[in-house]
Coordinates of C-alpha atoms and ligand atoms in Angstrom, one line a residue:
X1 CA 86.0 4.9 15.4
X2 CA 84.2 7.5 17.4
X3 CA 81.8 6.8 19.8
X4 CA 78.2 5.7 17.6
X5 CA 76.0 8.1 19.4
X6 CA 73.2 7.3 17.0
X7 CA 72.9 3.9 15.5
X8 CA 70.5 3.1 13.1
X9 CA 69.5 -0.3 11.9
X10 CA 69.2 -0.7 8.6
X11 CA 66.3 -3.2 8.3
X12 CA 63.9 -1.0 10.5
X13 CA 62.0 2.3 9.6
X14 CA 63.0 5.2 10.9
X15 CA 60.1 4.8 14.0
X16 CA 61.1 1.6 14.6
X17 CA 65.0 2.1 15.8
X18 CA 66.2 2.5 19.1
X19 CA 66.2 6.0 20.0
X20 CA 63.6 8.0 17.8
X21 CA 65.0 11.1 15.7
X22 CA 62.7 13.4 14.4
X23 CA 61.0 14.9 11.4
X24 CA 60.3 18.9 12.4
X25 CA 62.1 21.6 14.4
X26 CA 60.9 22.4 17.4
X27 CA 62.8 23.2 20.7
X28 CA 60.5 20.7 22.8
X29 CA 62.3 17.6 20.8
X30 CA 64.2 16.5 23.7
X31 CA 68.2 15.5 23.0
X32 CA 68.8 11.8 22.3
X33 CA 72.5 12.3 23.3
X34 CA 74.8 14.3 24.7
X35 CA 78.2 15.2 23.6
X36 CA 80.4 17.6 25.4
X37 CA 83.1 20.3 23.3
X38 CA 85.9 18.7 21.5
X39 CA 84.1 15.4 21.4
X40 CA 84.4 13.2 18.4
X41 CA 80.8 10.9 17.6
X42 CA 79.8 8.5 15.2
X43 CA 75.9 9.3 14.1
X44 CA 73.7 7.0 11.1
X45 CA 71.6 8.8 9.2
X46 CA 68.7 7.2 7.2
X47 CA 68.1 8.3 3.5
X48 CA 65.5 11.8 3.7
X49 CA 62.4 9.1 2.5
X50 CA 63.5 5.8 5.1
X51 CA 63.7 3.3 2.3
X52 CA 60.2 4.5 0.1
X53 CA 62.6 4.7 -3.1
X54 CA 63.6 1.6 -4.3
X55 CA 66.0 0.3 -6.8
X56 CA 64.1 -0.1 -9.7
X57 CA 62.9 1.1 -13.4
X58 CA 59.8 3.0 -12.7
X59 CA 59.2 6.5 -10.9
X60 CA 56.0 5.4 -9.9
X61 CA 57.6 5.9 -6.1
X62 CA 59.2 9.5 -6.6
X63 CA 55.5 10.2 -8.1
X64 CA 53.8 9.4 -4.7
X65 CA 57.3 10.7 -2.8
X66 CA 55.9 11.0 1.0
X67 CA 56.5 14.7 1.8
X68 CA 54.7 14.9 4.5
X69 CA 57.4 12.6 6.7
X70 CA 60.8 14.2 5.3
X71 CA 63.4 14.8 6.3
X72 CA 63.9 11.7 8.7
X73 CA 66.5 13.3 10.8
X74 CA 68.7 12.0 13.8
X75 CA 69.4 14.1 17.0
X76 CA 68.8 16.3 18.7
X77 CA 72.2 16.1 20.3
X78 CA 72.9 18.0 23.3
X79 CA 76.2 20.1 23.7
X80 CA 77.3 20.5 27.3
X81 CA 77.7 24.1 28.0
X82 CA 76.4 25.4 24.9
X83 CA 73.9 28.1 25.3
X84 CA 71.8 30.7 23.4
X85 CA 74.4 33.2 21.9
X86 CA 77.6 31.0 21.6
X87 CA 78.4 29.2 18.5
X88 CA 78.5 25.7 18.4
X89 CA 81.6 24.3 15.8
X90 CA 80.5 21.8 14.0
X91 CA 83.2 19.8 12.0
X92 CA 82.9 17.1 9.3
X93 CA 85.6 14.5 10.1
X94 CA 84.1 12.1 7.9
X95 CA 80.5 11.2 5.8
X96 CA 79.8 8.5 3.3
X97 CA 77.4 5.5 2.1
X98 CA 75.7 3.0 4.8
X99 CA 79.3 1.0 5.0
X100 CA 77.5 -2.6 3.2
X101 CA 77.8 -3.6 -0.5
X102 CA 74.6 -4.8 -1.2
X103 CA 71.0 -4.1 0.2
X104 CA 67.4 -2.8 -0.5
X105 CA 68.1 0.9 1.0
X106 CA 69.6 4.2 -0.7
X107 CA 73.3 4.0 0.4
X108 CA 74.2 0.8 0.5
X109 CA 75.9 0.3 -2.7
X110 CA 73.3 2.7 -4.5
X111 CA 71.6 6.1 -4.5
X112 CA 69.0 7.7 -6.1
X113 CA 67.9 11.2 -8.0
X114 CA 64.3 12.4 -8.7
X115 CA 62.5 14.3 -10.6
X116 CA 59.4 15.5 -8.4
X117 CA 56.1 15.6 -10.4
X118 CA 54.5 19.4 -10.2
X119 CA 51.7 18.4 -8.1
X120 CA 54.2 16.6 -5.8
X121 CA 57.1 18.7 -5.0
X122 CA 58.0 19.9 -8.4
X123 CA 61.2 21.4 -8.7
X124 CA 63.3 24.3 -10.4
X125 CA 62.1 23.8 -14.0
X126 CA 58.9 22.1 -12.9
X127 CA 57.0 24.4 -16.0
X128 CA 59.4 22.2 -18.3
X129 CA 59.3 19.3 -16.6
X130 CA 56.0 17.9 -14.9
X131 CA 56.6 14.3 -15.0
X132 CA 58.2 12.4 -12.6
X133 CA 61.2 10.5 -13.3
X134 CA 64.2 8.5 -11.2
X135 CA 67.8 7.7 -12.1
X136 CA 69.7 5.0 -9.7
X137 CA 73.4 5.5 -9.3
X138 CA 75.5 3.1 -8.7
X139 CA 78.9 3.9 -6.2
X140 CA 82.1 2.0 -6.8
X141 CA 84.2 3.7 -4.3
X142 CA 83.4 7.6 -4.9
X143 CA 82.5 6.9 -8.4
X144 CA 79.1 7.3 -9.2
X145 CA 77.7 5.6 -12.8
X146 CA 73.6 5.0 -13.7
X147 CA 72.0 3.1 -15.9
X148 CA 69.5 5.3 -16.5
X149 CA 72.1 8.4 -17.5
X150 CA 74.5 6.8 -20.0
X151 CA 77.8 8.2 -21.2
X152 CA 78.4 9.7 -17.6
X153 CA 80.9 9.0 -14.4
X154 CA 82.1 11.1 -11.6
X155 CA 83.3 11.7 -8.6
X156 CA 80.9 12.2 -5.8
X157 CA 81.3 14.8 -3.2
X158 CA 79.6 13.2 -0.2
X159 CA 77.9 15.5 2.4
X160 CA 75.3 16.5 4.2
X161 CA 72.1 18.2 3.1
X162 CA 70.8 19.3 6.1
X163 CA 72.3 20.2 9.0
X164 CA 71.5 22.3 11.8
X165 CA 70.7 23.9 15.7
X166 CA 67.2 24.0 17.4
X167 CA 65.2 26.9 17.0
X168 CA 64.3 28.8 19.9
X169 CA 60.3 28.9 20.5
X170 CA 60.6 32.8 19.2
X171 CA 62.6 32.3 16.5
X172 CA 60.2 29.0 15.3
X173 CA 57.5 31.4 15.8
X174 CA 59.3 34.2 14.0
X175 CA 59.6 31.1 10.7
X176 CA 55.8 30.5 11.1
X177 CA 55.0 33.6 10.8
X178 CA 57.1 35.0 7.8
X179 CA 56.4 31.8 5.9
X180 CA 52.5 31.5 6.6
X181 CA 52.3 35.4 5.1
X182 CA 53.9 33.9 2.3
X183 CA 51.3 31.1 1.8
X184 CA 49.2 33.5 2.3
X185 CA 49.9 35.7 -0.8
X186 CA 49.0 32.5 -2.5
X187 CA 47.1 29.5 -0.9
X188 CA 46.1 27.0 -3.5
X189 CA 49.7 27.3 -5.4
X190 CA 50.7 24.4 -6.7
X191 CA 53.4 23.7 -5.9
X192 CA 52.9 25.9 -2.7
X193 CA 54.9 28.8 -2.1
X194 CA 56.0 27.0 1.7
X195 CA 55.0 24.4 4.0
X196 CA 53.0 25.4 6.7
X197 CA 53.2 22.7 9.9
X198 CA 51.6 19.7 9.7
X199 CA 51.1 17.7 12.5
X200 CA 49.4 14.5 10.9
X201 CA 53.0 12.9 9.7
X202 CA 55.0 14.6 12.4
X203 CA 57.8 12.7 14.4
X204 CA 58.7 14.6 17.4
X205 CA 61.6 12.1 18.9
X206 CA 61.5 12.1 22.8
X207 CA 58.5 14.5 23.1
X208 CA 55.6 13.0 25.1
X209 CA 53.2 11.2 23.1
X210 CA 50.0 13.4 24.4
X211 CA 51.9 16.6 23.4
X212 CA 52.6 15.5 19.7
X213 CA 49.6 17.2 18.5
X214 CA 50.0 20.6 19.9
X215 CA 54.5 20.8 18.8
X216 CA 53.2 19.0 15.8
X217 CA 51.0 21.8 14.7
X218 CA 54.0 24.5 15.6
X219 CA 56.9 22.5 14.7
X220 CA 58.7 23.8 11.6
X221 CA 59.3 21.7 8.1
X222 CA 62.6 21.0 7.5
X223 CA 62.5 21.7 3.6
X224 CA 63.7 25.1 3.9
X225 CA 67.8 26.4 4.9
X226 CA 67.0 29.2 7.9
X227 CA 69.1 30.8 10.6
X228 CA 69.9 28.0 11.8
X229 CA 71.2 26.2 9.2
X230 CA 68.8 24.0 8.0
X231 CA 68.4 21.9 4.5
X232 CA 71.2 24.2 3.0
X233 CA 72.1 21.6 0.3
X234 CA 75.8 22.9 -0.4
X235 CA 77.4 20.8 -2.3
X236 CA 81.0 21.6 -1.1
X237 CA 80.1 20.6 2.6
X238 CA 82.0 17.8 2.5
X239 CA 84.4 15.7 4.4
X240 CA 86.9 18.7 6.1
X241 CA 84.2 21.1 6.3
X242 CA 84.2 23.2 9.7
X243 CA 80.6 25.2 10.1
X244 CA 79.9 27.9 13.0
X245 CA 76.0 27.4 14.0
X246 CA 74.0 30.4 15.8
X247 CA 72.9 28.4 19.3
X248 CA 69.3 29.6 19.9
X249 CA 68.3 26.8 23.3
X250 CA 70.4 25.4 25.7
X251 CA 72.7 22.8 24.5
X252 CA 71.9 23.6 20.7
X253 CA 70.3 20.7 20.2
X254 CA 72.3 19.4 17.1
X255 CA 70.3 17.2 13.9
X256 CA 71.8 16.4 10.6
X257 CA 70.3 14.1 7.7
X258 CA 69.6 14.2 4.2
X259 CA 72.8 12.7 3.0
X260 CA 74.0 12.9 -0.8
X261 CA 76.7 11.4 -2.4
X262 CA 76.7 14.1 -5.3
X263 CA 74.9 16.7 -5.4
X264 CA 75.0 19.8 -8.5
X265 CA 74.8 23.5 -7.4
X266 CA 71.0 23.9 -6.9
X267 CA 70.2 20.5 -6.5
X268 CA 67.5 21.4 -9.2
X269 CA 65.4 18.4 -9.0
X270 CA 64.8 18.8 -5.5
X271 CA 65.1 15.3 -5.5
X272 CA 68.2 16.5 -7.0
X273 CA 71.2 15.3 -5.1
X274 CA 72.1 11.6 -5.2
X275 CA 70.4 10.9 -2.2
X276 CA 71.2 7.6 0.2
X277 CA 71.5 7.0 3.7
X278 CA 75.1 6.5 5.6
X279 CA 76.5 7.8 8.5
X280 CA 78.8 11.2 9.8
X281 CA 81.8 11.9 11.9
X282 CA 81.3 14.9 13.7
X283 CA 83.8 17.0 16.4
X284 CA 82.1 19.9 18.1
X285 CA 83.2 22.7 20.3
X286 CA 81.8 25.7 21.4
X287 CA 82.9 29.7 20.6
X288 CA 81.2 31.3 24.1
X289 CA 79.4 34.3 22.6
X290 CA 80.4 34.1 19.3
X291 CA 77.3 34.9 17.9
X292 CA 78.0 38.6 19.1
X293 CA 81.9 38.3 19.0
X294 CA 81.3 37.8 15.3
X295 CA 78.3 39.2 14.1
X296 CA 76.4 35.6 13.4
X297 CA 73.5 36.5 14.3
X298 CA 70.9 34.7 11.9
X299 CA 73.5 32.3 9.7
X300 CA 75.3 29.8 10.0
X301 CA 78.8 30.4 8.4
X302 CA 81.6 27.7 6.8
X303 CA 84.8 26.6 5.8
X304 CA 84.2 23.9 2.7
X305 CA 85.6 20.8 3.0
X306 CA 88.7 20.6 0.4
X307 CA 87.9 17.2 -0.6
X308 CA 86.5 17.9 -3.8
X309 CA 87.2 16.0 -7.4
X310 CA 90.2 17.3 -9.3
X311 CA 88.7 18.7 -12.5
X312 CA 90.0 21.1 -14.4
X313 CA 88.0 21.4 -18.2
X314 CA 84.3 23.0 -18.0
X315 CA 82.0 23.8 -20.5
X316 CA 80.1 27.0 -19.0
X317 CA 76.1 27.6 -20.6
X318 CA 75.1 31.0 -19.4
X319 CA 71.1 32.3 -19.1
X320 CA 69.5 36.1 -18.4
X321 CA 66.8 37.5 -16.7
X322 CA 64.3 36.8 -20.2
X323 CA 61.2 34.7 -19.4
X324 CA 61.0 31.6 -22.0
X325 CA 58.0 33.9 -23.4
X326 CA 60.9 36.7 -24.0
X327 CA 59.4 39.2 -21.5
X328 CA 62.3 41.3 -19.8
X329 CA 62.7 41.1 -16.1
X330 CA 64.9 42.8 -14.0
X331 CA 67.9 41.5 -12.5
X332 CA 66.3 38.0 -11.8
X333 CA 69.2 36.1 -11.1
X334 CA 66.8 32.5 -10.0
X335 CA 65.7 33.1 -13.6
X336 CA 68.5 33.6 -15.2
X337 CA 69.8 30.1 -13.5
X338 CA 67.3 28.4 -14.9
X339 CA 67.6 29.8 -18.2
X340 CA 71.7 29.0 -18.0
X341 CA 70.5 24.9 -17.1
X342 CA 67.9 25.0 -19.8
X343 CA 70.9 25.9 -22.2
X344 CA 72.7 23.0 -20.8
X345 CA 69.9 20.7 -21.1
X346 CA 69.0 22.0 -25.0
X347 CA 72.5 21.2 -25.4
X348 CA 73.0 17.9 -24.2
X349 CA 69.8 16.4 -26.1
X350 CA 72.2 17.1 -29.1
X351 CA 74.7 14.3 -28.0
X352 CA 71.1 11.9 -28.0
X353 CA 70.1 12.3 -24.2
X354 CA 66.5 12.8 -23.3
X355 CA 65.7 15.9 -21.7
X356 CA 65.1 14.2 -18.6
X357 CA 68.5 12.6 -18.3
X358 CA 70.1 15.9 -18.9
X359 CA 67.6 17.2 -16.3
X360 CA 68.7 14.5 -13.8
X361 CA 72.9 14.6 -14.8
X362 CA 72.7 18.6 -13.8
X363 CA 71.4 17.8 -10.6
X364 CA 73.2 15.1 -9.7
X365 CA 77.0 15.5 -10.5
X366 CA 79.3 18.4 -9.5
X367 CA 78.3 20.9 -12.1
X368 CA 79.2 24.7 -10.4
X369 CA 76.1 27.0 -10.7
X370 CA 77.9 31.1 -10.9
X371 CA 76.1 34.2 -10.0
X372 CA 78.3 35.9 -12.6
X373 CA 77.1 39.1 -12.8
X374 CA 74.0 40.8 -11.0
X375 CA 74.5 44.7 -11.9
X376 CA 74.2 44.4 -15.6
X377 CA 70.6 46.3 -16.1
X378 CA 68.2 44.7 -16.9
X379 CA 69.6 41.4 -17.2
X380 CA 71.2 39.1 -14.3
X381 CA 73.6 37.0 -15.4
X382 CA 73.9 33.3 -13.9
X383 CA 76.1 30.7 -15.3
X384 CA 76.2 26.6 -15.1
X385 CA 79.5 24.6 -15.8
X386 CA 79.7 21.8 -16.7
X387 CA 82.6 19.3 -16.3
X388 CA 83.9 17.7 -19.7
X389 CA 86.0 15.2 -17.4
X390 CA 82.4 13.3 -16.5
X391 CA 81.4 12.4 -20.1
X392 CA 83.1 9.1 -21.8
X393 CA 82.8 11.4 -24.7
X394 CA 83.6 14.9 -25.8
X395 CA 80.9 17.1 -25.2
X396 CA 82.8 20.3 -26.4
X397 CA 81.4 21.7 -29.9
X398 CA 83.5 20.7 -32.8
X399 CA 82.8 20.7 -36.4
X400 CA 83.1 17.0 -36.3
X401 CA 80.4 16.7 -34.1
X402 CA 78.2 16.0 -31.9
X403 CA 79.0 12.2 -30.9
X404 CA 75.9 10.6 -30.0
X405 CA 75.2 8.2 -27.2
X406 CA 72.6 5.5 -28.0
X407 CA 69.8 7.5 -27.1
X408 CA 68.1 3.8 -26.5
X409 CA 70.0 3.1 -23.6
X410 CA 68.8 3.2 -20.1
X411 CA 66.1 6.2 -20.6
X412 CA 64.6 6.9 -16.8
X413 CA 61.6 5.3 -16.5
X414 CA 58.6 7.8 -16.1
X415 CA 56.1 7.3 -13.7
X416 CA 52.3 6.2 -14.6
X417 CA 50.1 9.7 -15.0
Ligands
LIG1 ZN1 68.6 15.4 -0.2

């Protein structure tokens, strides 16, 4: 086993462990570690809401989801030699569930996906969908099943959600900036257009205690992918995956979190992946000046893992840039996304699922989201594919059909209004 650079214990909060990770970017958050090029490591990383979501039948906790503390991250690790303009080489040698069969947290033996209510975190088709729900999944080696989602089993593809290098205090400022003029457009949005800093519910890691209110009040939300990587929730950045990260301060100062043991492209629920706690295998090495050498200047770039399940029969829903209310717009491809996993959903309340569970399913297993066409005027053309390998029934369109699950049968629980 690599060296465990970053061990969490499972029956303490995420304050409470040994060395403290943190909850922001900033580049004051001092390393916890340091690894030098061509090390391997060993690193635990808590589930994004340290053990609020439970294993239960009611939403009530994804309704009063803590925002304000994700994503509970661990690092910063420090890379000898690394400095602003190299990129640091980050590769996945390994990921998966907190290794344990049973327990009370996300990961061991279990995972969760959320629907976030609109006036907590909403999500992708939050217009359609309000309420807040929760499916458990159940892992039996990399198959996931719920109780809550009948007629469904797949393969996850374990990864991380987040990943990435520390900001450098102009680039940070450079994200507070662009974002807060963004706010700005619109203040009292719910949900908000971004989130500004908040220092209240910040963790900071190593940073003195008397400083936490002034890097609290700077420090960057983790929510958003940026140029440094960031909450990028792809999917495919599994187990084999090799990523090259911008280095912006002096050792990189690495932090990775938010694992999901299946995630859909989008992750549309927000709380969309299968999300649990576990721990990663990382190597890392350095590319001196890469940055420049290859023109990564403000993203990280990757080479997907090519652990991914084997199937091979999809049934594609497609959507264009037409509002619900049939108003045109032009090329809109988020639009046409959604409109391509409304389809879906529409669909698969045929076969007796609620639309919530449909809701859940598409952000939770590996259905492949397509930008397939962009040029068509007016109308962008996004697709959503579904695989037929994950149903116990045939979900293609026959004229003997549709078969029809029990529709009584493990409906997600919604939370109290
Ligand atoms: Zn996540």
């Amino acid at each position: 086993m690599p060296e465990h650079v970053f061990k969490l214990d499972s029956s303490k909060k995420f304050t409470e462990q040994e060395k403290l990770g943190h909850n922001r970017w900033h580049p004051e958050i001092p390393p916890v570690a340091t690894v030098k090029p061509g090390d391997s490591f060993r690193v635990d990383c808590r589930e994004w809401f340290d053990g609020a979501i439970v294993n239960d039948d009611s939403a009530q906790d994804i309704l009063d989801a803590p925002l304000l503390t994700v994503h509970t991250l661990s690092g910063p690790f420090r890379v000898e030699g690394a400095q602003p303009g190299d990129l640091l080489v980050v590769d996945i040698l390994d990921v998966g569930p907190i290794p344990q069969e049973e327990g009370p947290l996300a990961g061991q033996g279990w995972g969760y996906t959320g629907i976030f209510s609109r006036n907590n975190g909403g999500g992708f088709l939050t217009e359609q969908f309000p309420d807040a729900y929760k499916a458990v999944w159940d892992f039996a080696g990399q198959t996931a099943t719920s109780r809550h989602v009948p007629g469904v089993s797949f393969t996850g593809i374990i990864h991380p959600g987040l990943m990435g290098t520390a900001p450098s205090a102009d680039l940070l400022a450079t994200w507070n900036n662009r974002e807060g003029a963004l706010i700005a457009t619109d203040p009292d949005r719910v949900p908000p257009l971004a989130l500004p800093p908040e220092a209240e519910h910040a963790i900071l890691g190593g940073v003195p205690k008397d400083e936490w209110g002034r890097v609290g009040s700077e420090a960057a939300r983790t929510a958003p992918p940026r140029e440094n990587g960031g909450n990028q929730d792809i999917k495919n950045f599994t187990k084999g995956s090799r990523v090259f990260y911008p280095v912006f301060v002096d050792g990189a100062n690495l932090s990775m979190g938010d694992l999901h043991f299946s995630q859909g492209d989008g992750e549309i629920t927000f709380c969309g992946a299968i999300e649990m706690g576990g721990f990663i295998d990382l190597r890392v090495d350095i590319i001196k000046g890469g940055m420049e050498t290859y023109g990564v200047s403000e993203n990280a770039i990757f080479m997907p893992g090519n652990v991914e399940p084997n199937y091979s029969h999809w049934l594609a829903f497609s959507g264009t840039s037409v509002t619900l209310d049939g108003e045109q717009r032009y090329l809109d491809s988020h639009l046409s996304y959604q409109r391509a996993c409304l389809h879906a959903i529409d669909y698969l309340t045929k076969f007796g699922y609620s639309p919530e569970q449909a809701y859940l399913l598409l952000g939770a297993a590996p259905i492949e989201g397509r930008l397939s066409g962009v040029v068509d005027i007016p109308n962008s053309c996004s697709t959503v594919y579904l695989p037929v390998e994950i149903f116990d029934f045939d979900p293609r369109p026959s004229s003997a059909g549709p078969f029809q699950i029990d529709p009584g049968i493990g409906a997600p629980v919604a939370a109290n209004k």
